[in-house]
Amino acid sequence: MSEKFNVEEIFAEDVFTLGKMKEYLPKKVFTEVKNVMENGGELSLAAADVVAKAMKDWAEEKGATHYTHWFQPLTGVTAEKHDAFVTHPNAEGKMITEFSGKELIKGEPDASSFPSGGLRATFEARGYTVWDITSPAFIKEDATGAILCIPTSFCSYTGEALDKKTPLLRSMEAVSEQALRIVRLFGNTAATKVTASVGPEQEYFLVDREKYLQRKDLIYAGRTLFGASAPKGQEMDDHYFGVIRERIGAYMKDLNKELWKLGVTAKTQHNEVAPAQHELAPIYETANIAVDHNQLIMETMKKVAVRHGMVCLLHEKPFAGVNGSGKHDNWSLTTDNGVNLLEPGDTPNENIQFLLVLACMMKAVDTHADLLRQSASDVGNDHRLGANEAPPAIISMFLGDQLEDVVKQLIETGEAKNCREGGKLETGVSTLPDLTKDATDRNRTSPFAFTGNKFEFRMVGSADSIASPNTTLNAIVAEAFCEAADILEKADDFDMAVHDLIKEYMTKHQRIVFNGNGYSDEWVAEAERRGLPNIKSMVDAVDTLTTEKAVKLFEKFNIFTRAELEAREEVLYETYAKTINIEALTMIDMATKQIIPAVVKYTKALADTVIAVKEAGADASVQSQLLAETSKYLAEAKAALTKLSEITAEAAAIDCIKTQAYAYKDSVMPAMAALRAPVDALEMIVDKEMWPMPSYGDLIFEV
Ligand code: ADP
Ligand code: MG
């Protein structure tokens, strides 16, 4: 029998929760901390000293020897530098460990080796990590020992954000402030804060580690760069929600346990559509904690996989021909007195506050569709969005039948007299209860879908941080709320003004609403007619960050300065170019050192056979034919390899980072595809015993 544990007992055992603070801190300090957490402001250094000492005591009881400022630079992954609690031994040579308030609040890692775009050229290399008091400290335990991790923001010497957390925190303040103005207009004066809540569903693949180690593409690029399809893919729909096999189940159990200990509310687990693909969803929480926790989820997924002799692939498209992985970013706004702004209630047509919020959402998403698209782009996601699979690269909003009808009535008549009800769901089986149906069905093809009391942003890539999508969402919604509040706060007749504004916004931005099949070609044509942007790749999306519209938005709400946006653009181009360069070099390496030599051996074996069969006086036409076919693909592969090497070298030599990113997209990527085609054809011909790496079938069906 496998190990049993009690979730209530282990939950958050490695987190310095509010409860633990209460236990470890004097009442006065605890109150001060709680106040800063809830209302912002700065903790006094004296209080910080007390908190640091308490944190250290707690961490040491749990075996911690080091602390680290845990941060999220623009690499997309987390960074940490460990410092032991050790100090100078005293005169008798005894060690008294220490951790001061200053060390808790501020760290000074050298920022010069992190991507910073233009910011590094203009400012000092020095960077600061600053304690984010709103996200709890936790202990990470692995072979290094137990490390106290303190979530931090990462800024330059002059205060520019060098990370993903700082802009997110700024955007949360912006949307809170503007949303408060909206709820006050409707008489909610008790609310003091509006929280953006996020629940990200995380998809991932698991492969056997022994096989993984035989694939240089998986090692260097995180995805397969060659590989003929297996005879079976996902066409039987038998993996989705299928019975979880023992090896995977043991992994999931271990993963959940580790996450629960870290205070992550891992809730749902299931097999996904593609073979070897799975999903984990936590319960939603405050946006910045959700972002931190999503990083911990990804990190823990990888760590636990190795313990089980597997490797977790988070890449958006590890295998061609079957689904890739994404992250559904569920997002909503809730006041601190418990009102979800996206809760329509039973009769949304009468819920004026909800209708105004919805109208603002339509306006925000339509106005900044390009920014939302950008926020969900990363190199790997280019293989999903608008390419081989869903969701499409075009941003649209799904509202469902009920809300779409309400919006239509409002646009046409200025009033929504009624709303459709869900009705009864009758199974036709007398022993099954009749259920009331939701008024909206689901639409899996929409990139931005209303799902009851939240929006589900489905474009985000599986490997990407969810900080950018949520920063953008908060920002664009803050702007729409701000503009609405500017008008409504001044109105003489509020009821009339709000009515007019809802109608105006919905009419003006109705083109963003689409309830049909987002995967169809008709939608692409229809979206073009509507004038909706169809941004096909990450590279194309980069400069949406510095349009006048974007700069105005981000500067107005103090989320990014123009310099910060320009820096981010540079980092994005650079990341794209570097990633594709690694992929191209990996293909060149594999083709040159593994694949071509293997095929040469195979042709030699075939040639020997042809001679031997002929000598024996038999018909060798089949063998000759095979040899001819293999030699033809081999010649094609060699030519494509030479071409790829040349084109990659040319791209690598380009100076301008934007031109270079485009060269990788428009020249190197097609040259990679041209090499892959003959190699995949060869894989289908060459003796499996001689093929130098595990096949797709081996990787995704034999985990
Ligand atoms: P699905 O059927 O799409 O998987 P679920 O109800 O299981 O939907 O929720 C998926 C994710 O959405 C979970 O992480 C869940 O906690 C989160 N979620 C639910 N309600 C909200 C909300 N109001 N705001 C943000 N996220 C939410
Ligand atoms: Mg979902």
Short mmCIF file of N, CA and C and ligand atoms in Angstrom, two decimals, residues 201 328 444 456, ligand 2:
data_model
loop_
_atom_site.label_atom_id
_atom_site.label_comp_id
_atom_site.label_asym_id
_atom_site.label_seq_id
_atom_site.Cartn_x
_atom_site.Cartn_y
_atom_site.Cartn_z
N GLU A 201 -5.36 26.73 -15.09
CA GLU A 201 -5.33 25.28 -15.30
C GLU A 201 -4.06 24.95 -16.08
N HIS A 328 -5.23 27.65 -19.08
CA HIS A 328 -6.45 28.46 -19.08
C HIS A 328 -6.40 29.37 -17.87
N ARG A 444 -15.54 25.75 -26.36
CA ARG A 444 -14.12 25.44 -26.14
C ARG A 444 -13.21 26.13 -27.16
N GLU A 456 -12.45 33.21 -18.91
CA GLU A 456 -11.42 32.20 -19.05
C GLU A 456 -10.58 32.56 -20.27
MG MG B 2 -11.61 25.50 -17.84
#
